[in-house]
Every structure is written in C-alpha cells, then in structure tokens.
mmCIF file of N, CA and C in Angstrom:
data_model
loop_
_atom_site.group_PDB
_atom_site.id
_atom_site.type_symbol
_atom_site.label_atom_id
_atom_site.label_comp_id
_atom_site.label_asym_id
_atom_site.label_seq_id
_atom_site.Cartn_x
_atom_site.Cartn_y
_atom_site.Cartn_z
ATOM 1 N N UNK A 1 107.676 108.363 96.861
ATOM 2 C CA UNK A 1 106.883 108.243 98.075
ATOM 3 C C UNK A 1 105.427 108.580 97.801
ATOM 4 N N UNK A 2 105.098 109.453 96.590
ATOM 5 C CA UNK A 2 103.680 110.030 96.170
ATOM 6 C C UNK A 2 102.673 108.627 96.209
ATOM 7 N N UNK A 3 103.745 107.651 95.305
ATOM 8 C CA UNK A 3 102.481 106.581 94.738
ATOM 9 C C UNK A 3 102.320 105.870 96.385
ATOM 10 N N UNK A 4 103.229 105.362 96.895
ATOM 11 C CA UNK A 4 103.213 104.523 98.037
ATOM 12 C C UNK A 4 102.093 105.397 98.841
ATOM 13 N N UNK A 5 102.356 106.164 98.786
ATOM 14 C CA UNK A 5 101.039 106.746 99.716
ATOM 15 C C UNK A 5 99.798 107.183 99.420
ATOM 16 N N UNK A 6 99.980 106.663 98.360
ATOM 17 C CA UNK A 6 98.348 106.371 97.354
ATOM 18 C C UNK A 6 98.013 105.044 97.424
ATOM 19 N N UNK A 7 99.187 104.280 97.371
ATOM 20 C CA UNK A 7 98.691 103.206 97.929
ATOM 21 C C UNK A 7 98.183 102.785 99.045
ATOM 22 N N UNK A 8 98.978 103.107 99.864
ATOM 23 C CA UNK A 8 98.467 102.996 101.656
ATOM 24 C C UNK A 8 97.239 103.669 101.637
ATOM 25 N N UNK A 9 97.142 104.832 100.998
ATOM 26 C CA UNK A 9 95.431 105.499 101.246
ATOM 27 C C UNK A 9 94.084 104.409 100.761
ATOM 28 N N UNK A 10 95.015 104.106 99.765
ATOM 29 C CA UNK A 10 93.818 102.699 98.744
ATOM 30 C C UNK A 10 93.517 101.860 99.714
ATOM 31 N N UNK A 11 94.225 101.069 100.373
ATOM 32 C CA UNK A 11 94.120 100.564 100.972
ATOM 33 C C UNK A 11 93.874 100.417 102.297
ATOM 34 N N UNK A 12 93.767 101.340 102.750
ATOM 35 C CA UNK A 12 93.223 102.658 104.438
ATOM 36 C C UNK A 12 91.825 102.178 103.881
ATOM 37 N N UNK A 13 91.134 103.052 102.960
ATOM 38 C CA UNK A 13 89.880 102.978 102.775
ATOM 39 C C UNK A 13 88.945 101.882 102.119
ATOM 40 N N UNK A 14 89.773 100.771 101.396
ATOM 41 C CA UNK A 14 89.227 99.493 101.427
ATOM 42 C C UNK A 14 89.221 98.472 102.634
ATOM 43 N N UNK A 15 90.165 98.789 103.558
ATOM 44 C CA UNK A 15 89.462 98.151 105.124
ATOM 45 C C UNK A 15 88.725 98.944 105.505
ATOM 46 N N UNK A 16 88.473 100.021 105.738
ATOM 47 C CA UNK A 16 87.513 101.095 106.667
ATOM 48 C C UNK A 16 86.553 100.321 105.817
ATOM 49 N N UNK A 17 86.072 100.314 104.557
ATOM 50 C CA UNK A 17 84.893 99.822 103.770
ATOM 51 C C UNK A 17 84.583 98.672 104.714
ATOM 52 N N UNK A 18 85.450 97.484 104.360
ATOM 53 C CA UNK A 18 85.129 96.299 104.910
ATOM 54 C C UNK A 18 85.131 96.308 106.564
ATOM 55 N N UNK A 19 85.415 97.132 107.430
ATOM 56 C CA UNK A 19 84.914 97.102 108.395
ATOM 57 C C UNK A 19 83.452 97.705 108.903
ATOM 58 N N UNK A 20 83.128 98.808 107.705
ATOM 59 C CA UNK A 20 81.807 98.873 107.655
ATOM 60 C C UNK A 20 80.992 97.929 107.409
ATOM 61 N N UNK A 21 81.425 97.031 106.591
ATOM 62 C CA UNK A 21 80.316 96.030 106.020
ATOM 63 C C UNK A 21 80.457 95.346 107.888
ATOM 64 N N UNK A 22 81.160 94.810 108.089
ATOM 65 C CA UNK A 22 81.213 93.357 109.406
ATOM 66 C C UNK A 22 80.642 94.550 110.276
ATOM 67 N N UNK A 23 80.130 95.790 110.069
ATOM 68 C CA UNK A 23 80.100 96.411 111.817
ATOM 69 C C UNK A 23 78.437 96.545 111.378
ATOM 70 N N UNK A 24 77.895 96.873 109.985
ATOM 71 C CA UNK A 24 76.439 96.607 109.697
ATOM 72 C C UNK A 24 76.049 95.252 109.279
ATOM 73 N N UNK A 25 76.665 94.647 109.334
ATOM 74 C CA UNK A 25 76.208 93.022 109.172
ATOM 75 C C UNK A 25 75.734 92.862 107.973
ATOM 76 N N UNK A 26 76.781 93.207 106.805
ATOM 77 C CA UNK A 26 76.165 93.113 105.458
ATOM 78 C C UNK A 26 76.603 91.931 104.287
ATOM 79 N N UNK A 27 76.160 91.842 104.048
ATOM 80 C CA UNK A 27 75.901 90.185 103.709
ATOM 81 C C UNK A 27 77.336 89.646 103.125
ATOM 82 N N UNK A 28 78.107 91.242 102.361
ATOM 83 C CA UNK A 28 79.876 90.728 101.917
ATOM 84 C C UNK A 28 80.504 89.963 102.797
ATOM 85 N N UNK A 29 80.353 90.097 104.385
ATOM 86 C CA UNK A 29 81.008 90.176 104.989
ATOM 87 C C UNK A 29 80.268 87.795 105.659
ATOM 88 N N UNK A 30 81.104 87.117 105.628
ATOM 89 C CA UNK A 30 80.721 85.993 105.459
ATOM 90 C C UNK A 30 80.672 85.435 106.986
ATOM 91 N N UNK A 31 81.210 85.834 108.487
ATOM 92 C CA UNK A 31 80.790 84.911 109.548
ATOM 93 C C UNK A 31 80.434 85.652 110.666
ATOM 94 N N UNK A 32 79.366 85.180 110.950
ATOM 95 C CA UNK A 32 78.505 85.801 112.524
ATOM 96 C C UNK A 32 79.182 85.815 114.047
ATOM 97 N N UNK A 33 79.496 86.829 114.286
ATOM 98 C CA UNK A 33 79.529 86.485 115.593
ATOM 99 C C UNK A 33 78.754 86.592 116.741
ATOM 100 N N UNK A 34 78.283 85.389 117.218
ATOM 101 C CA UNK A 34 77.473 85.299 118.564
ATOM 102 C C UNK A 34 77.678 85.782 119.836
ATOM 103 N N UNK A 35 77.043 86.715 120.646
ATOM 104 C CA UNK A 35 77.599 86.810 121.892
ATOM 105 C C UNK A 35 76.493 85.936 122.748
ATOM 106 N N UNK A 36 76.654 86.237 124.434
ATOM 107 C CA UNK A 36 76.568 85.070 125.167
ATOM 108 C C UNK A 36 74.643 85.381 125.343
ATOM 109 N N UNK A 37 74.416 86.366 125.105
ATOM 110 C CA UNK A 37 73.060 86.836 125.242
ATOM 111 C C UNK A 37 72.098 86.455 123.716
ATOM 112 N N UNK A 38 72.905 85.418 122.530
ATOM 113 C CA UNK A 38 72.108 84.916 121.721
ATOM 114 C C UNK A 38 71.864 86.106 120.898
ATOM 115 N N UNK A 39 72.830 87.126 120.934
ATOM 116 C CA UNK A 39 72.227 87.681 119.661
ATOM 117 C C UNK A 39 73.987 87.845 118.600
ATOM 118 N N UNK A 40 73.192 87.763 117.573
ATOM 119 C CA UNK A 40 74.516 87.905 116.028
ATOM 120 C C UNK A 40 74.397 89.462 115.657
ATOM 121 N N UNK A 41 75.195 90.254 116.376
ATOM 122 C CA UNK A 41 75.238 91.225 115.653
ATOM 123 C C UNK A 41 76.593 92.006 115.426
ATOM 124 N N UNK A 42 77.576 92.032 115.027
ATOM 125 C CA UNK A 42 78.799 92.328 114.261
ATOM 126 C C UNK A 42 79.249 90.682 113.791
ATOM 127 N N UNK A 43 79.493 91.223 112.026
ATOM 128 C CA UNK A 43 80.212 89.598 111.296
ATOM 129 C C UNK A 43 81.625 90.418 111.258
ATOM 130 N N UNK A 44 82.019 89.400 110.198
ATOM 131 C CA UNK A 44 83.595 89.695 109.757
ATOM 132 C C UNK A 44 83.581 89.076 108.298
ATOM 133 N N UNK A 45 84.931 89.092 108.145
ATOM 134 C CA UNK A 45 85.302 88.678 106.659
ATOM 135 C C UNK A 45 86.245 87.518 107.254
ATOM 136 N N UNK A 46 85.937 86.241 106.462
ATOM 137 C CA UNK A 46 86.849 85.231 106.858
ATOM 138 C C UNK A 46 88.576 85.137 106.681
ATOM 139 N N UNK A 47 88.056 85.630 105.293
ATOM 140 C CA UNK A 47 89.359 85.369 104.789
ATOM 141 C C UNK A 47 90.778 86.444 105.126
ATOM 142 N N UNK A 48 89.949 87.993 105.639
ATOM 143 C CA UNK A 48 90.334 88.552 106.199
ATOM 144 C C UNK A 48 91.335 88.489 107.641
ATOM 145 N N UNK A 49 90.175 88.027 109.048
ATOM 146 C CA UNK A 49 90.313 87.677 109.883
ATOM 147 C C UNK A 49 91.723 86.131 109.636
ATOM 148 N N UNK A 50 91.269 85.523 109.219
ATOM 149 C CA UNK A 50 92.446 84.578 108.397
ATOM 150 C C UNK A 50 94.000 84.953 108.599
ATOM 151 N N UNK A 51 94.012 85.466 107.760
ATOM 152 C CA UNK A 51 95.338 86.418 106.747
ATOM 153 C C UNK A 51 96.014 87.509 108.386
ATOM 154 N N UNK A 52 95.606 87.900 109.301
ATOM 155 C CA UNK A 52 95.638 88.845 110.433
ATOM 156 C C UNK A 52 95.886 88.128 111.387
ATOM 157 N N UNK A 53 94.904 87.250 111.898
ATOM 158 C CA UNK A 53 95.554 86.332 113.255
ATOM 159 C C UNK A 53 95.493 84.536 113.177
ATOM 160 N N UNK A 54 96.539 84.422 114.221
ATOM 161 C CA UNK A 54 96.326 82.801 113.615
ATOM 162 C C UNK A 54 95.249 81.664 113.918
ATOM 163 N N UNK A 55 94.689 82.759 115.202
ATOM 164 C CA UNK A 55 93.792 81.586 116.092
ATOM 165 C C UNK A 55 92.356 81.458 114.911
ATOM 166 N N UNK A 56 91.937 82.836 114.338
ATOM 167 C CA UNK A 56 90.897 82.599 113.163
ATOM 168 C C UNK A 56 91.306 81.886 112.136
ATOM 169 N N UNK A 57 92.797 81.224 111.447
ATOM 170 C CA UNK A 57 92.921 81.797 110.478
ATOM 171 C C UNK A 57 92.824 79.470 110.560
ATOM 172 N N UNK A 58 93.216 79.095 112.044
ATOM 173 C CA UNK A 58 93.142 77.513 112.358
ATOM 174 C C UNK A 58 91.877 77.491 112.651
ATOM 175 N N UNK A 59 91.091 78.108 113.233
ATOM 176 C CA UNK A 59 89.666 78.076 113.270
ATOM 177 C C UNK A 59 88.908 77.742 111.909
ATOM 178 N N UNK A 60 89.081 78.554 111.249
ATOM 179 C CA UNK A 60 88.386 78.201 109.207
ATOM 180 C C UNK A 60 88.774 77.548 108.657
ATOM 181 N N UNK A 61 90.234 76.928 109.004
ATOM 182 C CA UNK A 61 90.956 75.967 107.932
ATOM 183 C C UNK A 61 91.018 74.690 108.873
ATOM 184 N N UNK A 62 90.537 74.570 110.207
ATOM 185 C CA UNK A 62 90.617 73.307 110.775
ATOM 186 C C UNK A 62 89.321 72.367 110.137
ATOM 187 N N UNK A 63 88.127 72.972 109.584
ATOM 188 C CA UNK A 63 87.033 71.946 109.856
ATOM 189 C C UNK A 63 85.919 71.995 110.968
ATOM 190 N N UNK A 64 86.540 72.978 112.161
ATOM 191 C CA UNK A 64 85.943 73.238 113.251
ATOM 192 C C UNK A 64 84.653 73.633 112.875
ATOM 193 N N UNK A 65 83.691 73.561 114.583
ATOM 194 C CA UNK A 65 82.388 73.813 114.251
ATOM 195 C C UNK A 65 82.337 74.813 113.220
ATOM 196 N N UNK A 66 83.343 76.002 113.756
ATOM 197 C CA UNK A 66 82.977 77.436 113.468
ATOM 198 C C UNK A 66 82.927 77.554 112.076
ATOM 199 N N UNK A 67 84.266 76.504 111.169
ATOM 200 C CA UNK A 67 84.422 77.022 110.099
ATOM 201 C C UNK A 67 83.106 76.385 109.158
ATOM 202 N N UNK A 68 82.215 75.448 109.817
ATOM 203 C CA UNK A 68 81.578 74.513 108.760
ATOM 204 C C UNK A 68 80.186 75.357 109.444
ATOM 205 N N UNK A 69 79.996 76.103 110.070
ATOM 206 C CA UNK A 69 78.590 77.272 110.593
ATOM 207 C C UNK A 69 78.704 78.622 110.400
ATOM 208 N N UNK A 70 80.282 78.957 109.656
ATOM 209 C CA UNK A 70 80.153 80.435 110.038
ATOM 210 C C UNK A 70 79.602 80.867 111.193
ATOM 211 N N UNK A 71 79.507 81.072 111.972
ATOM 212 C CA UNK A 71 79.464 81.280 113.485
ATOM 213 C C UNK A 71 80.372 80.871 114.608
ATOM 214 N N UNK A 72 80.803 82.287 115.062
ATOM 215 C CA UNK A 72 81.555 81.893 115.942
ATOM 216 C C UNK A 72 81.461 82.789 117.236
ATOM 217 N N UNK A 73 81.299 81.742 118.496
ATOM 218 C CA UNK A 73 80.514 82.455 119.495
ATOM 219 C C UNK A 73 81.304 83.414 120.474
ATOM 220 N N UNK A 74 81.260 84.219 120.889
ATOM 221 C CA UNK A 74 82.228 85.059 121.655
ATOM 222 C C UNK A 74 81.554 85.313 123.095
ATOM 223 N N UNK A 75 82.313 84.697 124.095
ATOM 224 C CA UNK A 75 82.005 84.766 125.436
ATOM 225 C C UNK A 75 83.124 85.636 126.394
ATOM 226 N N UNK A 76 82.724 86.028 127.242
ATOM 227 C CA UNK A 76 83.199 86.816 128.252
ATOM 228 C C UNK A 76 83.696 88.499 127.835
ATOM 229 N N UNK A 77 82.895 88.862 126.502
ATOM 230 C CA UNK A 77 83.067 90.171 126.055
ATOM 231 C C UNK A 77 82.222 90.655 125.363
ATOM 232 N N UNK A 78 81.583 91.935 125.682
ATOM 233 C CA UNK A 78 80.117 92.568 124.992
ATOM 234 C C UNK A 78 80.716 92.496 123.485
ATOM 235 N N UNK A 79 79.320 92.741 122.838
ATOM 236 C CA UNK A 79 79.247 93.072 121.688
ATOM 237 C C UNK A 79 79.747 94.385 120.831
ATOM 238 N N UNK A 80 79.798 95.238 122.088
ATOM 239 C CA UNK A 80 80.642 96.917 122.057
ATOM 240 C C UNK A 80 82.382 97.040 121.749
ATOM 241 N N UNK A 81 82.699 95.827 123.010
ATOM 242 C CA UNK A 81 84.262 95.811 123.015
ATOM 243 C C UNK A 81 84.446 94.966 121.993
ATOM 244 N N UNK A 82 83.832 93.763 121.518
ATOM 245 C CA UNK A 82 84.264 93.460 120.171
ATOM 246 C C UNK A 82 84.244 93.704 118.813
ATOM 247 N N UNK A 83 83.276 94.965 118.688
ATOM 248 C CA UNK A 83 83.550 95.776 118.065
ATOM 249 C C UNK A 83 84.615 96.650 117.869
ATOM 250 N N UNK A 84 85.025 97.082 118.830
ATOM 251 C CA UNK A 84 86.291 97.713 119.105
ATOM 252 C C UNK A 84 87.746 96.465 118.571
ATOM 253 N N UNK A 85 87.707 95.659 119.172
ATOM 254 C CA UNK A 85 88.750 94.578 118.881
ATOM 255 C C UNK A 85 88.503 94.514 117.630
ATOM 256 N N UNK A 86 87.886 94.366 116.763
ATOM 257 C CA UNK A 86 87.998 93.996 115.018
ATOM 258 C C UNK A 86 88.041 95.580 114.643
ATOM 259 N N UNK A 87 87.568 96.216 115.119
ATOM 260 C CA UNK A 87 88.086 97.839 114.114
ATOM 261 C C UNK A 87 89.932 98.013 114.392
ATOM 262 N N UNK A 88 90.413 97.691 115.505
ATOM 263 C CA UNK A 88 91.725 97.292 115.413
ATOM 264 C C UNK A 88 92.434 96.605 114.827
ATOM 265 N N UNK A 89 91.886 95.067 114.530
ATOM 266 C CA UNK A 89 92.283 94.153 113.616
ATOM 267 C C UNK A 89 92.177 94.717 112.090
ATOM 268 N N UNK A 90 91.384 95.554 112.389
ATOM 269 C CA UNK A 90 90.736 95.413 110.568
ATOM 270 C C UNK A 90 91.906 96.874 109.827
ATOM 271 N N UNK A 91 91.883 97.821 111.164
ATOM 272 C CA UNK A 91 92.773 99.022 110.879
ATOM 273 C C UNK A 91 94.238 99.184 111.305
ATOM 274 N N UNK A 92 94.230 98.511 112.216
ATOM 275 C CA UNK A 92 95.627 98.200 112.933
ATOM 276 C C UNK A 92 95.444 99.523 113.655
ATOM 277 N N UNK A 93 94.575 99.885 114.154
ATOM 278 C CA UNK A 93 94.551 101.227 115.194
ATOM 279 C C UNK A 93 93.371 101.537 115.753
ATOM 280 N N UNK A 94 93.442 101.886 116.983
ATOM 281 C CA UNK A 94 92.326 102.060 117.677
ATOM 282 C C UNK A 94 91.062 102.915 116.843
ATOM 283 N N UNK A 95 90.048 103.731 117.321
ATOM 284 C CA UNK A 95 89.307 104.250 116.750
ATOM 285 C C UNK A 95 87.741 104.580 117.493
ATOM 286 N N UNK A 96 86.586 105.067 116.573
ATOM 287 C CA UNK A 96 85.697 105.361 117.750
ATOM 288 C C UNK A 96 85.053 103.695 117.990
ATOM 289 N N UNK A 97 85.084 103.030 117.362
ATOM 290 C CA UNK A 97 84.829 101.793 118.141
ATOM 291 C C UNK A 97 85.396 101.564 119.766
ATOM 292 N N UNK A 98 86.500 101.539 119.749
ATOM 293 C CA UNK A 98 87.486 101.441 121.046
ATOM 294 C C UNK A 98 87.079 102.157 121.942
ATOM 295 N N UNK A 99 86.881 103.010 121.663
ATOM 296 C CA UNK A 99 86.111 104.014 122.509
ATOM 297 C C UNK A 99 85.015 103.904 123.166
ATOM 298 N N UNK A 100 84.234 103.165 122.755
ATOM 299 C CA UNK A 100 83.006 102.769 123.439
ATOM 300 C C UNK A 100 83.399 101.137 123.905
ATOM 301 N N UNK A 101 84.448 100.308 123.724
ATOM 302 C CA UNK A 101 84.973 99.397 124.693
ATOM 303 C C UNK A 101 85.086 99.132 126.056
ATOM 304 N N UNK A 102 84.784 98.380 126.512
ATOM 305 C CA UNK A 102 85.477 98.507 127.911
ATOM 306 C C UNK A 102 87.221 97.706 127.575
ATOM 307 N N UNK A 103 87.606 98.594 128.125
ATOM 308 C CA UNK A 103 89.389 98.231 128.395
ATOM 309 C C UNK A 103 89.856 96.631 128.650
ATOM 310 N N UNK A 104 89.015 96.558 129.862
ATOM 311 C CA UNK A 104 89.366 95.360 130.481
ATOM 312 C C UNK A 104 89.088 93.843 129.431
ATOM 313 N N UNK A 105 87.565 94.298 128.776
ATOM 314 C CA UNK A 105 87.621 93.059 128.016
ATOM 315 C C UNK A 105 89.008 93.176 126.715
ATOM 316 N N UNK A 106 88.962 94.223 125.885
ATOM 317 C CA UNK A 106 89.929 94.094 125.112
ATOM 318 C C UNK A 106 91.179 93.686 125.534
ATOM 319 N N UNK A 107 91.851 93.786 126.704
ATOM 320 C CA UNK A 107 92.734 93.049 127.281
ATOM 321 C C UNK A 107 92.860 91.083 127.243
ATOM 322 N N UNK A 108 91.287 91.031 127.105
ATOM 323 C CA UNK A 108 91.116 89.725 127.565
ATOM 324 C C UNK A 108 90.845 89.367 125.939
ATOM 325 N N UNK A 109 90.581 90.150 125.105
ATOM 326 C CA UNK A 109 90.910 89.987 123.459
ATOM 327 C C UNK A 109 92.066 89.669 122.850
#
C-alpha cells in the first residue's frame, strides 16, 4: 500500500501543478476560455479536459470551431465559478476555488 500511495501522491501533485498552470494562464496549458464579458482568463489542458469529460473530449476531436481556435467560450457562468468547476475536474474534489463559486452556476456546469 506504501508505493500506491506514492503513487496517488505523484499524481495529487502533478494535477494541482497543472491546475496551476490553466488557473495562471501559462502558456503549458493549450486552450482559452472566454467568458461573456470578452475577457480569456483561466485556460486548460486539452488533452486533459479530453481524457475527463466527453463533451470536451468531442469538442477537440470533432473539428469544431473550438478545437481549430483553442478557444472556447463559456456563457451563463463567471469566470470565478469556472474556476471552481475545473479545480474539480482537474482534482476530482472541491477546493478553495469552489469556494469562491457561486453554487448555482456550478450546478448549471
């Protein structure tokens, strides 16, 4: 059980990494997300987002606008709560992102 949970730690802290990169917008991290007020500020990792849910994963592999702009626009939820929604995706658990969410949109996430 020692190594397995050296593993799980390895791997705890190589998403926390990569959710740092998509939450400072650092250049590892490969697609923008737009909110409705025109500004790009939290990305992601494609291949990531991919591999986790299916609606991103037909989004990048369809051809769609999104996958041929990297950009993909996010309406009817601040830039706060979707922050929160990808520190979940990225950790599989809430966190201080979520925390500064509003509820209601992550519902609608």
């Amino acid at each position: 059980k020692g190594a397995e949970g050296e593993d799980v730690g390895w791997m705890r802290n190589g998403l926390e990494g990569m959710l740092e990169q998509a939450l400072s917008c650092s250049r590892y991290a490969d697609v923008w997300f737009e909110f409705e007020d025109g500004r790009r500020s939290v990305k992601g990792h494609r291949s990531l987002l991919c591999s986790l849910n299916e609606k991103f994963g037909r989004m990048f592999e369809s051809g769609m606008v999104e996958d041929k702009s990297g950009i993909v626009r996010v309406e009817s939820v601040t830039a706060a709560s979707f922050r929160g929604f990808l520190e979940w995706m990225y950790l599989g658990r809430p966190g201080k992102e979520c925390k500064m969410a509003d509820g209601r949109e992550l519902w609608l996430l």
